[in-house]
Amino acid sequence: MKIIFAGTPDFAATNLQALIDFCQNSEHQIAAVYTQPDRKSGRGKKISMSPVKTLAQEYSIPVEQPVNFKEQSDRDQMATYDADLMVVVAYGLLLPQTILNTPKKGCINVHGSLLPRWRGAAPIQRAIEAGDTESGITIMQMDIGLDTGDMLLKAVTPITEKETGSSLHDKLAEQGAGLLVEAIKKIANGEIEPEKQNDELATYAHKLSKKEAQIDWTQSATEIERKVRAFNSWPVATAKLDENLVRVWRAEVVDNVTDEADGTILRADKEGILVACGEQLLLLTHLQMAGSKMMPVKDLLNAPARQALFAQGKQFDLTA
């Protein structure tokens, strides 16, 4: 088959590498790679390429970067590749029906959840935030809806009690890459049996925002701890104390109670900073202050000014 690959971030690049390796040892070929346009990033606002574009150029694969597919010229360009199949992995653009219909066998998507649970933009983080015990990969046939297409293959991975958004991302990227290769083999051989999704079981993984990363200390310690793990490494949970913005990278639930107000620091020592919550207590173990790097609390408290900031009895703002 002639295959078009469409994707943008690291998650997609892991899948592209697997597809490249597979095609080099098979009769299939990657006709072109589609990815988001180059963007300015960093303090210097330098133009940077997506991980997918960087990888494609290493292998001299043609790269296309349409802003969208509203222009007829972009649709015509895709048609010139005469693709049998299009593989879409975290591309970041909505595909109109005309594009979905362009490859002979349509478009398939590598999605980081067990559909129909967690359709949408942030399935990895939402699964952790919700306290799910498992996640996985679904290869689906794309249609015009938001992750509503027929399921082709699925694979499950457990979510551990220490799982972060970053660690689960890496696990699912590798799992998805392997499942993608399996799916392409089955599609080429006509061995795929599509399965309809049960829309009644669907949940939606809305896009992450920095605003929702603000800790609400009226919530239970369990809810907050899940958010800390889910939003590690972006956007990272935040709290505010005496106008200081504190980024919370790691925390632990302490199953205990207190009469102190929500957000009150109960103690601060080398074990961490213990904070009262709506239910239970939360032990903050790894923090990052403005202009500094993330570090264990035991190192953070070596500075007298930090000891004063996190002194017993001080109270975090209920929301940052």
PDB file of C-alpha atoms in Angstrom:
ATOM      1  CA  MET A   1       0.000   0.000   0.000  1.00  0.00           C
ATOM      2  CA  LYS A   2       0.941   3.626  -0.485  1.00  0.00           C
ATOM      3  CA  ILE A   3       0.479   5.313   2.888  1.00  0.00           C
ATOM      4  CA  ILE A   4       0.173   8.954   3.960  1.00  0.00           C
ATOM      5  CA  PHE A   5       1.077   9.707   7.575  1.00  0.00           C
ATOM      6  CA  ALA A   6      -0.382  12.752   9.374  1.00  0.00           C
ATOM      7  CA  GLY A   7       0.812  13.800  12.831  1.00  0.00           C
ATOM      8  CA  THR A   8       2.674  16.478  14.744  1.00  0.00           C
ATOM      9  CA  PRO A   9       4.058  15.924  18.311  1.00  0.00           C
ATOM     10  CA  ASP A  10       6.412  13.353  19.860  1.00  0.00           C
ATOM     11  CA  PHE A  11       3.568  10.849  20.318  1.00  0.00           C
ATOM     12  CA  ALA A  12       3.030  10.887  16.563  1.00  0.00           C
ATOM     13  CA  ALA A  13       6.769  10.733  15.793  1.00  0.00           C
ATOM     14  CA  THR A  14       7.088   7.478  17.757  1.00  0.00           C
ATOM     15  CA  ASN A  15       4.376   5.975  15.557  1.00  0.00           C
ATOM     16  CA  LEU A  16       5.955   7.363  12.397  1.00  0.00           C
ATOM     17  CA  GLN A  17       9.297   5.772  13.269  1.00  0.00           C
ATOM     18  CA  ALA A  18       7.611   2.401  13.697  1.00  0.00           C
ATOM     19  CA  LEU A  19       5.855   2.832  10.358  1.00  0.00           C
ATOM     20  CA  ILE A  20       9.119   3.785   8.633  1.00  0.00           C
ATOM     21  CA  ASP A  21      10.883   0.736  10.060  1.00  0.00           C
ATOM     22  CA  PHE A  22       8.031  -1.516   8.980  1.00  0.00           C
ATOM     23  CA  CYS A  23       7.819  -0.122   5.442  1.00  0.00           C
ATOM     24  CA  GLN A  24      11.563  -0.483   4.914  1.00  0.00           C
ATOM     25  CA  ASN A  25      11.150  -4.240   5.341  1.00  0.00           C
ATOM     26  CA  SER A  26       7.874  -4.699   3.470  1.00  0.00           C
ATOM     27  CA  GLU A  27       6.209  -3.963   0.150  1.00  0.00           C
ATOM     28  CA  HIS A  28       4.465  -0.869   1.587  1.00  0.00           C
ATOM     29  CA  GLN A  29       5.734   2.701   1.256  1.00  0.00           C
ATOM     30  CA  ILE A  30       5.145   6.091   2.877  1.00  0.00           C
ATOM     31  CA  ALA A  31       4.151   8.434   0.071  1.00  0.00           C
ATOM     32  CA  ALA A  32       4.067  11.639   2.150  1.00  0.00           C
ATOM     33  CA  VAL A  33       3.924  13.030   5.662  1.00  0.00           C
ATOM     34  CA  TYR A  34       1.480  15.749   6.716  1.00  0.00           C
ATOM     35  CA  THR A  35       2.153  17.835   9.805  1.00  0.00           C
ATOM     36  CA  GLN A  36       1.233  21.208  11.339  1.00  0.00           C
ATOM     37  CA  PRO A  37       2.940  24.324   9.916  1.00  0.00           C
ATOM     38  CA  ASP A  38       6.210  25.408  11.545  1.00  0.00           C
ATOM     39  CA  ARG A  39       5.622  27.707  14.519  1.00  0.00           C
ATOM     40  CA  LYS A  40       7.506  30.181  16.664  1.00  0.00           C
ATOM     41  CA  SER A  41       8.401  28.837  20.095  1.00  0.00           C
ATOM     42  CA  GLY A  42      10.603  29.554  23.097  1.00  0.00           C
ATOM     43  CA  ARG A  43      11.756  32.894  24.463  1.00  0.00           C
ATOM     44  CA  GLY A  44      13.550  33.752  21.254  1.00  0.00           C
ATOM     45  CA  LYS A  45      10.433  32.968  19.200  1.00  0.00           C
ATOM     46  CA  LYS A  46      12.493  30.928  16.780  1.00  0.00           C
ATOM     47  CA  ILE A  47      10.747  28.973  14.072  1.00  0.00           C
ATOM     48  CA  SER A  48      10.666  25.307  15.035  1.00  0.00           C
ATOM     49  CA  MET A  49       9.629  22.205  13.131  1.00  0.00           C
ATOM     50  CA  SER A  50       7.388  19.528  14.567  1.00  0.00           C
ATOM     51  CA  PRO A  51       8.999  16.255  15.711  1.00  0.00           C
ATOM     52  CA  VAL A  52       7.182  14.516  12.849  1.00  0.00           C
ATOM     53  CA  LYS A  53       8.604  16.875  10.214  1.00  0.00           C
ATOM     54  CA  THR A  54      12.108  16.519  11.643  1.00  0.00           C
ATOM     55  CA  LEU A  55      11.864  12.735  11.441  1.00  0.00           C
ATOM     56  CA  ALA A  56      10.358  12.727   7.944  1.00  0.00           C
ATOM     57  CA  GLN A  57      13.176  14.904   6.629  1.00  0.00           C
ATOM     58  CA  GLU A  58      15.757  12.508   8.065  1.00  0.00           C
ATOM     59  CA  TYR A  59      14.326   9.843   5.761  1.00  0.00           C
ATOM     60  CA  SER A  60      13.735  12.204   2.786  1.00  0.00           C
ATOM     61  CA  ILE A  61       9.969  11.702   2.899  1.00  0.00           C
ATOM     62  CA  PRO A  62       7.937  14.476   1.211  1.00  0.00           C
ATOM     63  CA  VAL A  63       6.366  16.795   3.810  1.00  0.00           C
ATOM     64  CA  GLU A  64       3.145  18.786   3.401  1.00  0.00           C
ATOM     65  CA  GLN A  65       2.043  21.459   5.908  1.00  0.00           C
ATOM     66  CA  PRO A  66      -1.355  22.913   4.967  1.00  0.00           C
ATOM     67  CA  VAL A  67      -2.887  25.393   7.399  1.00  0.00           C
ATOM     68  CA  ASN A  68      -6.152  23.534   6.875  1.00  0.00           C
ATOM     69  CA  PHE A  69      -7.847  21.757   4.006  1.00  0.00           C
ATOM     70  CA  LYS A  70     -10.188  24.551   2.953  1.00  0.00           C
ATOM     71  CA  GLU A  71      -8.108  25.353  -0.134  1.00  0.00           C
ATOM     72  CA  GLN A  72      -8.851  23.175  -3.139  1.00  0.00           C
ATOM     73  CA  SER A  73      -5.149  23.182  -3.976  1.00  0.00           C
ATOM     74  CA  ASP A  74      -4.385  21.352  -0.698  1.00  0.00           C
ATOM     75  CA  ARG A  75      -7.020  18.723  -1.456  1.00  0.00           C
ATOM     76  CA  ASP A  76      -5.726  18.312  -4.983  1.00  0.00           C
ATOM     77  CA  GLN A  77      -2.163  17.916  -3.688  1.00  0.00           C
ATOM     78  CA  MET A  78      -3.176  15.053  -1.419  1.00  0.00           C
ATOM     79  CA  ALA A  79      -4.953  13.333  -4.298  1.00  0.00           C
ATOM     80  CA  THR A  80      -1.726  13.362  -6.349  1.00  0.00           C
ATOM     81  CA  TYR A  81      -0.138  10.926  -3.878  1.00  0.00           C
ATOM     82  CA  ASP A  82      -2.724   8.313  -4.883  1.00  0.00           C
ATOM     83  CA  ALA A  83      -2.630   6.850  -1.371  1.00  0.00           C
ATOM     84  CA  ASP A  84      -4.297   3.616  -0.355  1.00  0.00           C
ATOM     85  CA  LEU A  85      -4.418   4.547   3.333  1.00  0.00           C
ATOM     86  CA  MET A  86      -3.888   7.572   5.578  1.00  0.00           C
ATOM     87  CA  VAL A  87      -2.631   7.104   9.157  1.00  0.00           C
ATOM     88  CA  VAL A  88      -3.511   9.965  11.529  1.00  0.00           C
ATOM     89  CA  VAL A  89      -1.822  10.299  14.935  1.00  0.00           C
ATOM     90  CA  ALA A  90      -2.254  13.496  16.987  1.00  0.00           C
ATOM     91  CA  TYR A  91      -2.293  15.599  13.833  1.00  0.00           C
ATOM     92  CA  GLY A  92      -4.129  18.560  15.357  1.00  0.00           C
ATOM     93  CA  LEU A  93      -6.327  19.390  12.356  1.00  0.00           C
ATOM     94  CA  LEU A  94      -9.915  18.394  11.717  1.00  0.00           C
ATOM     95  CA  LEU A  95     -10.186  16.477   8.456  1.00  0.00           C
ATOM     96  CA  PRO A  96     -13.164  17.223   6.184  1.00  0.00           C
ATOM     97  CA  GLN A  97     -15.062  14.372   4.575  1.00  0.00           C
ATOM     98  CA  THR A  98     -13.379  14.983   1.226  1.00  0.00           C
ATOM     99  CA  ILE A  99      -9.974  14.240   2.795  1.00  0.00           C
ATOM    100  CA  LEU A 100     -11.287  11.200   4.682  1.00  0.00           C
ATOM    101  CA  ASN A 101     -12.524   9.860   1.346  1.00  0.00           C
ATOM    102  CA  THR A 102      -9.324  10.559  -0.608  1.00  0.00           C
ATOM    103  CA  PRO A 103      -7.284   7.430   0.289  1.00  0.00           C
ATOM    104  CA  LYS A 104      -8.778   4.267  -1.219  1.00  0.00           C
ATOM    105  CA  LYS A 105      -9.098   2.567   2.191  1.00  0.00           C
ATOM    106  CA  GLY A 106      -9.875   5.786   4.050  1.00  0.00           C
ATOM    107  CA  CYS A 107      -8.105   7.110   7.156  1.00  0.00           C
ATOM    108  CA  ILE A 108      -7.256   5.316  10.385  1.00  0.00           C
ATOM    109  CA  ASN A 109      -6.397   6.948  13.707  1.00  0.00           C
ATOM    110  CA  VAL A 110      -4.192   5.876  16.620  1.00  0.00           C
ATOM    111  CA  HIS A 111      -6.054   7.129  19.708  1.00  0.00           C
ATOM    112  CA  GLY A 112      -4.673   7.083  23.265  1.00  0.00           C
ATOM    113  CA  SER A 113      -7.653   5.594  25.090  1.00  0.00           C
ATOM    114  CA  LEU A 114     -10.000   2.622  25.125  1.00  0.00           C
ATOM    115  CA  LEU A 115     -12.796   4.084  23.041  1.00  0.00           C
ATOM    116  CA  PRO A 116     -15.547   5.078  23.438  1.00  0.00           C
ATOM    117  CA  ARG A 117     -14.128   6.279  26.765  1.00  0.00           C
ATOM    118  CA  TRP A 118     -12.187   9.527  26.463  1.00  0.00           C
ATOM    119  CA  ARG A 119     -12.891  10.734  22.992  1.00  0.00           C
ATOM    120  CA  GLY A 120     -11.230  14.079  22.387  1.00  0.00           C
ATOM    121  CA  ALA A 121      -8.006  16.017  22.811  1.00  0.00           C
ATOM    122  CA  ALA A 122      -6.536  14.892  26.165  1.00  0.00           C
ATOM    123  CA  PRO A 123      -7.463  11.235  26.781  1.00  0.00           C
ATOM    124  CA  ILE A 124      -4.211  10.331  28.554  1.00  0.00           C
ATOM    125  CA  GLN A 125      -4.423  13.026  31.224  1.00  0.00           C
ATOM    126  CA  ARG A 126      -8.186  12.731  31.724  1.00  0.00           C
ATOM    127  CA  ALA A 127      -7.920   9.008  32.440  1.00  0.00           C
ATOM    128  CA  ILE A 128      -5.432   9.648  35.262  1.00  0.00           C
ATOM    129  CA  GLU A 129      -7.397  12.611  36.597  1.00  0.00           C
ATOM    130  CA  ALA A 130     -10.566  10.501  36.754  1.00  0.00           C
ATOM    131  CA  GLY A 131      -8.836   7.692  38.641  1.00  0.00           C
ATOM    132  CA  ASP A 132      -9.128   5.107  35.850  1.00  0.00           C
ATOM    133  CA  THR A 133      -7.199   1.894  36.485  1.00  0.00           C
ATOM    134  CA  GLU A 134      -6.498   1.220  32.827  1.00  0.00           C
ATOM    135  CA  SER A 135      -6.010   2.987  29.522  1.00  0.00           C
ATOM    136  CA  GLY A 136      -4.771   1.796  26.157  1.00  0.00           C
ATOM    137  CA  ILE A 137      -4.776   2.321  22.426  1.00  0.00           C
ATOM    138  CA  THR A 138      -7.625   2.128  19.949  1.00  0.00           C
ATOM    139  CA  ILE A 139      -7.001   1.981  16.205  1.00  0.00           C
ATOM    140  CA  MET A 140     -10.158   3.260  14.572  1.00  0.00           C
ATOM    141  CA  GLN A 141     -11.508   3.984  11.120  1.00  0.00           C
ATOM    142  CA  MET A 142     -12.025   7.728  10.993  1.00  0.00           C
ATOM    143  CA  ASP A 143     -15.343   9.345  10.171  1.00  0.00           C
ATOM    144  CA  ILE A 144     -16.557  12.933  10.328  1.00  0.00           C
ATOM    145  CA  GLY A 145     -17.317  12.752  14.082  1.00  0.00           C
ATOM    146  CA  LEU A 146     -14.927  13.334  16.988  1.00  0.00           C
ATOM    147  CA  ASP A 147     -13.318   9.921  17.571  1.00  0.00           C
ATOM    148  CA  THR A 148     -16.598   8.194  16.747  1.00  0.00           C
ATOM    149  CA  GLY A 149     -15.435   5.805  14.002  1.00  0.00           C
ATOM    150  CA  ASP A 150     -15.498   2.025  14.020  1.00  0.00           C
ATOM    151  CA  MET A 151     -12.836   0.372  16.194  1.00  0.00           C
ATOM    152  CA  LEU A 152     -10.343  -1.863  14.378  1.00  0.00           C
ATOM    153  CA  LEU A 153      -7.909  -2.963  17.119  1.00  0.00           C
ATOM    154  CA  LYS A 154      -7.504  -2.290  20.850  1.00  0.00           C
ATOM    155  CA  ALA A 155      -4.773  -2.887  23.411  1.00  0.00           C
ATOM    156  CA  VAL A 156      -4.952  -2.310  27.175  1.00  0.00           C
ATOM    157  CA  THR A 157      -2.297  -0.909  29.530  1.00  0.00           C
ATOM    158  CA  PRO A 158      -2.710  -0.559  33.334  1.00  0.00           C
ATOM    159  CA  ILE A 159      -2.564   2.843  35.025  1.00  0.00           C
ATOM    160  CA  THR A 160      -0.406   2.517  38.125  1.00  0.00           C
ATOM    161  CA  GLU A 161      -0.855   4.494  41.342  1.00  0.00           C
ATOM    162  CA  LYS A 162       2.264   6.525  40.486  1.00  0.00           C
ATOM    163  CA  GLU A 163       1.399   7.078  36.804  1.00  0.00           C
ATOM    164  CA  THR A 164       1.846  10.610  35.452  1.00  0.00           C
ATOM    165  CA  GLY A 165       0.604  12.173  32.261  1.00  0.00           C
ATOM    166  CA  SER A 166       4.158  12.039  30.964  1.00  0.00           C
ATOM    167  CA  SER A 167       4.848   8.388  31.836  1.00  0.00           C
ATOM    168  CA  LEU A 168       1.521   7.153  30.454  1.00  0.00           C
ATOM    169  CA  HIS A 169       2.084   9.211  27.291  1.00  0.00           C
ATOM    170  CA  ASP A 170       5.373   7.396  26.668  1.00  0.00           C
ATOM    171  CA  LYS A 171       3.885   3.964  27.354  1.00  0.00           C
ATOM    172  CA  LEU A 172       0.958   4.540  25.008  1.00  0.00           C
ATOM    173  CA  ALA A 173       3.165   5.983  22.272  1.00  0.00           C
ATOM    174  CA  GLU A 174       5.157   2.744  22.200  1.00  0.00           C
ATOM    175  CA  GLN A 175       2.048   0.580  22.484  1.00  0.00           C
ATOM    176  CA  GLY A 176       0.333   2.538  19.714  1.00  0.00           C
ATOM    177  CA  ALA A 177       3.307   2.149  17.401  1.00  0.00           C
ATOM    178  CA  GLY A 178       3.225  -1.622  17.706  1.00  0.00           C
ATOM    179  CA  LEU A 179      -0.542  -1.807  17.307  1.00  0.00           C
ATOM    180  CA  LEU A 180      -0.397   0.455  14.236  1.00  0.00           C
ATOM    181  CA  VAL A 181       1.956  -1.922  12.438  1.00  0.00           C
ATOM    182  CA  GLU A 182      -0.319  -4.838  13.323  1.00  0.00           C
ATOM    183  CA  ALA A 183      -3.328  -2.933  11.995  1.00  0.00           C
ATOM    184  CA  ILE A 184      -1.645  -2.140   8.685  1.00  0.00           C
ATOM    185  CA  LYS A 185      -0.762  -5.801   8.181  1.00  0.00           C
ATOM    186  CA  LYS A 186      -4.365  -6.821   8.846  1.00  0.00           C
ATOM    187  CA  ILE A 187      -5.812  -4.097   6.606  1.00  0.00           C
ATOM    188  CA  ALA A 188      -3.508  -5.098   3.766  1.00  0.00           C
ATOM    189  CA  ASN A 189      -4.581  -8.737   4.134  1.00  0.00           C
ATOM    190  CA  GLY A 190      -8.288  -7.943   4.583  1.00  0.00           C
ATOM    191  CA  GLU A 191      -8.324  -9.386   8.113  1.00  0.00           C
ATOM    192  CA  ILE A 192      -9.856  -6.432   9.990  1.00  0.00           C
ATOM    193  CA  GLU A 193     -13.312  -6.772  11.579  1.00  0.00           C
ATOM    194  CA  PRO A 194     -14.632  -3.271  12.420  1.00  0.00           C
ATOM    195  CA  GLU A 195     -16.591  -2.860  15.656  1.00  0.00           C
ATOM    196  CA  LYS A 196     -19.137  -0.106  16.226  1.00  0.00           C
ATOM    197  CA  GLN A 197     -18.674   2.121  19.279  1.00  0.00           C
ATOM    198  CA  ASN A 198     -21.385   2.273  21.930  1.00  0.00           C
ATOM    199  CA  ASP A 199     -22.135   6.003  22.035  1.00  0.00           C
ATOM    200  CA  GLU A 200     -23.928   5.602  25.379  1.00  0.00           C
ATOM    201  CA  LEU A 201     -20.574   4.788  27.007  1.00  0.00           C
ATOM    202  CA  ALA A 202     -18.747   7.765  25.509  1.00  0.00           C
ATOM    203  CA  THR A 203     -16.903  10.287  27.669  1.00  0.00           C
ATOM    204  CA  TYR A 204     -15.041  13.368  26.438  1.00  0.00           C
ATOM    205  CA  ALA A 205     -11.465  14.354  27.189  1.00  0.00           C
ATOM    206  CA  HIS A 206     -11.525  18.112  26.858  1.00  0.00           C
ATOM    207  CA  LYS A 207      -8.351  19.999  25.985  1.00  0.00           C
ATOM    208  CA  LEU A 208      -6.066  20.872  28.912  1.00  0.00           C
ATOM    209  CA  SER A 209      -5.691  24.474  30.073  1.00  0.00           C
ATOM    210  CA  LYS A 210      -3.338  26.241  32.461  1.00  0.00           C
ATOM    211  CA  LYS A 211      -6.320  27.689  34.346  1.00  0.00           C
ATOM    212  CA  GLU A 212      -7.687  24.289  35.373  1.00  0.00           C
ATOM    213  CA  ALA A 213      -4.255  23.291  36.689  1.00  0.00           C
ATOM    214  CA  GLN A 214      -4.837  25.626  39.634  1.00  0.00           C
ATOM    215  CA  ILE A 215      -5.314  23.595  42.792  1.00  0.00           C
ATOM    216  CA  ASP A 216      -8.620  23.927  44.619  1.00  0.00           C
ATOM    217  CA  TRP A 217      -7.834  23.007  48.223  1.00  0.00           C
ATOM    218  CA  THR A 218     -11.516  22.441  49.009  1.00  0.00           C
ATOM    219  CA  GLN A 219     -11.290  19.266  46.920  1.00  0.00           C
ATOM    220  CA  SER A 220     -10.201  15.989  48.471  1.00  0.00           C
ATOM    221  CA  ALA A 221      -6.497  15.142  48.622  1.00  0.00           C
ATOM    222  CA  THR A 222      -7.244  12.176  46.343  1.00  0.00           C
ATOM    223  CA  GLU A 223      -8.693  14.446  43.641  1.00  0.00           C
ATOM    224  CA  ILE A 224      -5.816  16.907  43.909  1.00  0.00           C
ATOM    225  CA  GLU A 225      -3.154  14.187  43.832  1.00  0.00           C
ATOM    226  CA  ARG A 226      -4.661  12.743  40.668  1.00  0.00           C
ATOM    227  CA  LYS A 227      -4.585  16.163  39.053  1.00  0.00           C
ATOM    228  CA  VAL A 228      -0.940  16.630  40.058  1.00  0.00           C
ATOM    229  CA  ARG A 229      -0.040  13.355  38.344  1.00  0.00           C
ATOM    230  CA  ALA A 230      -2.262  13.952  35.320  1.00  0.00           C
ATOM    231  CA  PHE A 231      -0.814  17.410  34.639  1.00  0.00           C
ATOM    232  CA  ASN A 232       2.816  16.289  35.016  1.00  0.00           C
ATOM    233  CA  SER A 233       4.540  17.383  32.757  1.00  0.00           C
ATOM    234  CA  TRP A 234       2.049  19.906  31.283  1.00  0.00           C
ATOM    235  CA  PRO A 235       0.522  22.214  32.329  1.00  0.00           C
ATOM    236  CA  VAL A 236       1.695  21.257  35.875  1.00  0.00           C
ATOM    237  CA  ALA A 237      -0.556  21.812  38.910  1.00  0.00           C
ATOM    238  CA  THR A 238      -0.116  25.208  40.599  1.00  0.00           C
ATOM    239  CA  ALA A 239      -0.832  26.771  43.997  1.00  0.00           C
ATOM    240  CA  LYS A 240      -0.381  30.312  45.316  1.00  0.00           C
ATOM    241  CA  LEU A 241       1.075  31.244  48.704  1.00  0.00           C
ATOM    242  CA  ASP A 242       1.689  34.881  49.698  1.00  0.00           C
ATOM    243  CA  GLU A 243       1.563  35.879  46.007  1.00  0.00           C
ATOM    244  CA  ASN A 244       4.176  33.227  45.170  1.00  0.00           C
ATOM    245  CA  LEU A 245       3.183  30.827  42.422  1.00  0.00           C
ATOM    246  CA  VAL A 246       4.230  27.280  43.305  1.00  0.00           C
ATOM    247  CA  ARG A 247       4.243  24.469  40.753  1.00  0.00           C
ATOM    248  CA  VAL A 248       3.436  21.102  42.299  1.00  0.00           C
ATOM    249  CA  TRP A 249       5.121  18.201  40.512  1.00  0.00           C
ATOM    250  CA  ARG A 250       4.603  15.378  43.005  1.00  0.00           C
ATOM    251  CA  ALA A 251       2.386  14.815  46.015  1.00  0.00           C
ATOM    252  CA  GLU A 252       1.056  11.995  48.190  1.00  0.00           C
ATOM    253  CA  VAL A 253      -2.289  11.431  49.888  1.00  0.00           C
ATOM    254  CA  VAL A 254      -2.197  11.143  53.682  1.00  0.00           C
ATOM    255  CA  ASP A 255      -5.375   9.468  54.887  1.00  0.00           C
ATOM    256  CA  ASN A 256      -5.926  11.587  57.955  1.00  0.00           C
ATOM    257  CA  VAL A 257      -8.158  14.429  59.144  1.00  0.00           C
ATOM    258  CA  THR A 258      -7.710  17.893  60.629  1.00  0.00           C
ATOM    259  CA  ASP A 259      -9.830  20.779  61.885  1.00  0.00           C
ATOM    260  CA  GLU A 260      -7.586  23.304  60.131  1.00  0.00           C
ATOM    261  CA  ALA A 261      -8.950  25.316  57.208  1.00  0.00           C
ATOM    262  CA  ASP A 262      -8.478  23.983  53.665  1.00  0.00           C
ATOM    263  CA  GLY A 263      -5.081  24.952  52.272  1.00  0.00           C
ATOM    264  CA  THR A 264      -3.426  25.348  55.684  1.00  0.00           C
ATOM    265  CA  ILE A 265       0.137  24.088  56.080  1.00  0.00           C
ATOM    266  CA  LEU A 266       0.232  21.631  58.986  1.00  0.00           C
ATOM    267  CA  ARG A 267       3.960  21.003  58.880  1.00  0.00           C
ATOM    268  CA  ALA A 268       6.971  21.498  56.611  1.00  0.00           C
ATOM    269  CA  ASP A 269      10.035  19.275  56.963  1.00  0.00           C
ATOM    270  CA  LYS A 270      12.299  17.005  54.939  1.00  0.00           C
ATOM    271  CA  GLU A 271       9.384  14.600  54.336  1.00  0.00           C
ATOM    272  CA  GLY A 272       7.400  17.317  52.579  1.00  0.00           C
ATOM    273  CA  ILE A 273       4.809  20.020  53.143  1.00  0.00           C
ATOM    274  CA  LEU A 274       1.590  18.675  54.654  1.00  0.00           C
ATOM    275  CA  VAL A 275      -1.536  20.592  53.642  1.00  0.00           C
ATOM    276  CA  ALA A 276      -5.163  20.382  54.783  1.00  0.00           C
ATOM    277  CA  CYS A 277      -7.699  19.615  52.035  1.00  0.00           C
ATOM    278  CA  GLY A 278     -11.464  19.278  51.765  1.00  0.00           C
ATOM    279  CA  GLU A 279     -10.945  15.622  52.687  1.00  0.00           C
ATOM    280  CA  GLN A 280      -7.720  13.939  53.853  1.00  0.00           C
ATOM    281  CA  LEU A 281      -4.316  15.642  53.761  1.00  0.00           C
ATOM    282  CA  LEU A 282      -1.855  16.164  50.903  1.00  0.00           C
ATOM    283  CA  LEU A 283       1.921  15.870  51.303  1.00  0.00           C
ATOM    284  CA  LEU A 284       3.741  17.992  48.718  1.00  0.00           C
ATOM    285  CA  THR A 285       7.094  16.364  47.972  1.00  0.00           C
ATOM    286  CA  HIS A 286       8.450  18.040  44.808  1.00  0.00           C
ATOM    287  CA  LEU A 287       7.894  21.726  44.038  1.00  0.00           C
ATOM    288  CA  GLN A 288       9.120  24.412  41.674  1.00  0.00           C
ATOM    289  CA  MET A 289       9.311  28.111  42.506  1.00  0.00           C
ATOM    290  CA  ALA A 290       9.341  30.894  39.908  1.00  0.00           C
ATOM    291  CA  GLY A 291      12.722  31.208  38.243  1.00  0.00           C
ATOM    292  CA  SER A 292      13.949  27.922  39.683  1.00  0.00           C
ATOM    293  CA  LYS A 293      13.918  24.244  38.782  1.00  0.00           C
ATOM    294  CA  MET A 294      11.812  21.481  40.263  1.00  0.00           C
ATOM    295  CA  MET A 295      13.342  20.022  43.424  1.00  0.00           C
ATOM    296  CA  PRO A 296      12.474  17.856  46.438  1.00  0.00           C
ATOM    297  CA  VAL A 297      10.979  19.800  49.348  1.00  0.00           C
ATOM    298  CA  LYS A 298      13.876  18.765  51.594  1.00  0.00           C
ATOM    299  CA  ASP A 299      16.215  20.721  49.291  1.00  0.00           C
ATOM    300  CA  LEU A 300      13.802  23.608  48.869  1.00  0.00           C
ATOM    301  CA  LEU A 301      13.602  24.142  52.636  1.00  0.00           C
ATOM    302  CA  ASN A 302      17.379  24.521  52.988  1.00  0.00           C
ATOM    303  CA  ALA A 303      16.889  28.241  52.300  1.00  0.00           C
ATOM    304  CA  PRO A 304      15.674  30.202  55.381  1.00  0.00           C
ATOM    305  CA  ALA A 305      13.405  32.329  53.201  1.00  0.00           C
ATOM    306  CA  ARG A 306      11.640  29.192  51.977  1.00  0.00           C
ATOM    307  CA  GLN A 307      11.266  27.897  55.527  1.00  0.00           C
ATOM    308  CA  ALA A 308       9.514  31.144  56.425  1.00  0.00           C
ATOM    309  CA  LEU A 309       7.296  31.009  53.320  1.00  0.00           C
ATOM    310  CA  PHE A 310       6.113  27.457  54.051  1.00  0.00           C
ATOM    311  CA  ALA A 311       5.889  27.825  57.826  1.00  0.00           C
ATOM    312  CA  GLN A 312       3.295  25.894  59.807  1.00  0.00           C
ATOM    313  CA  GLY A 313      -0.027  27.740  59.910  1.00  0.00           C
ATOM    314  CA  LYS A 314       0.421  29.558  56.599  1.00  0.00           C
ATOM    315  CA  GLN A 315      -2.447  29.093  54.159  1.00  0.00           C
ATOM    316  CA  PHE A 316      -2.434  28.602  50.391  1.00  0.00           C
ATOM    317  CA  ASP A 317      -5.047  30.506  48.406  1.00  0.00           C
ATOM    318  CA  LEU A 318      -8.006  28.172  47.950  1.00  0.00           C
ATOM    319  CA  THR A 319      -7.422  28.452  44.200  1.00  0.00           C
ATOM    320  CA  ALA A 320      -4.242  29.712  42.560  1.00  0.00           C
TER     321      ALA A 320
END
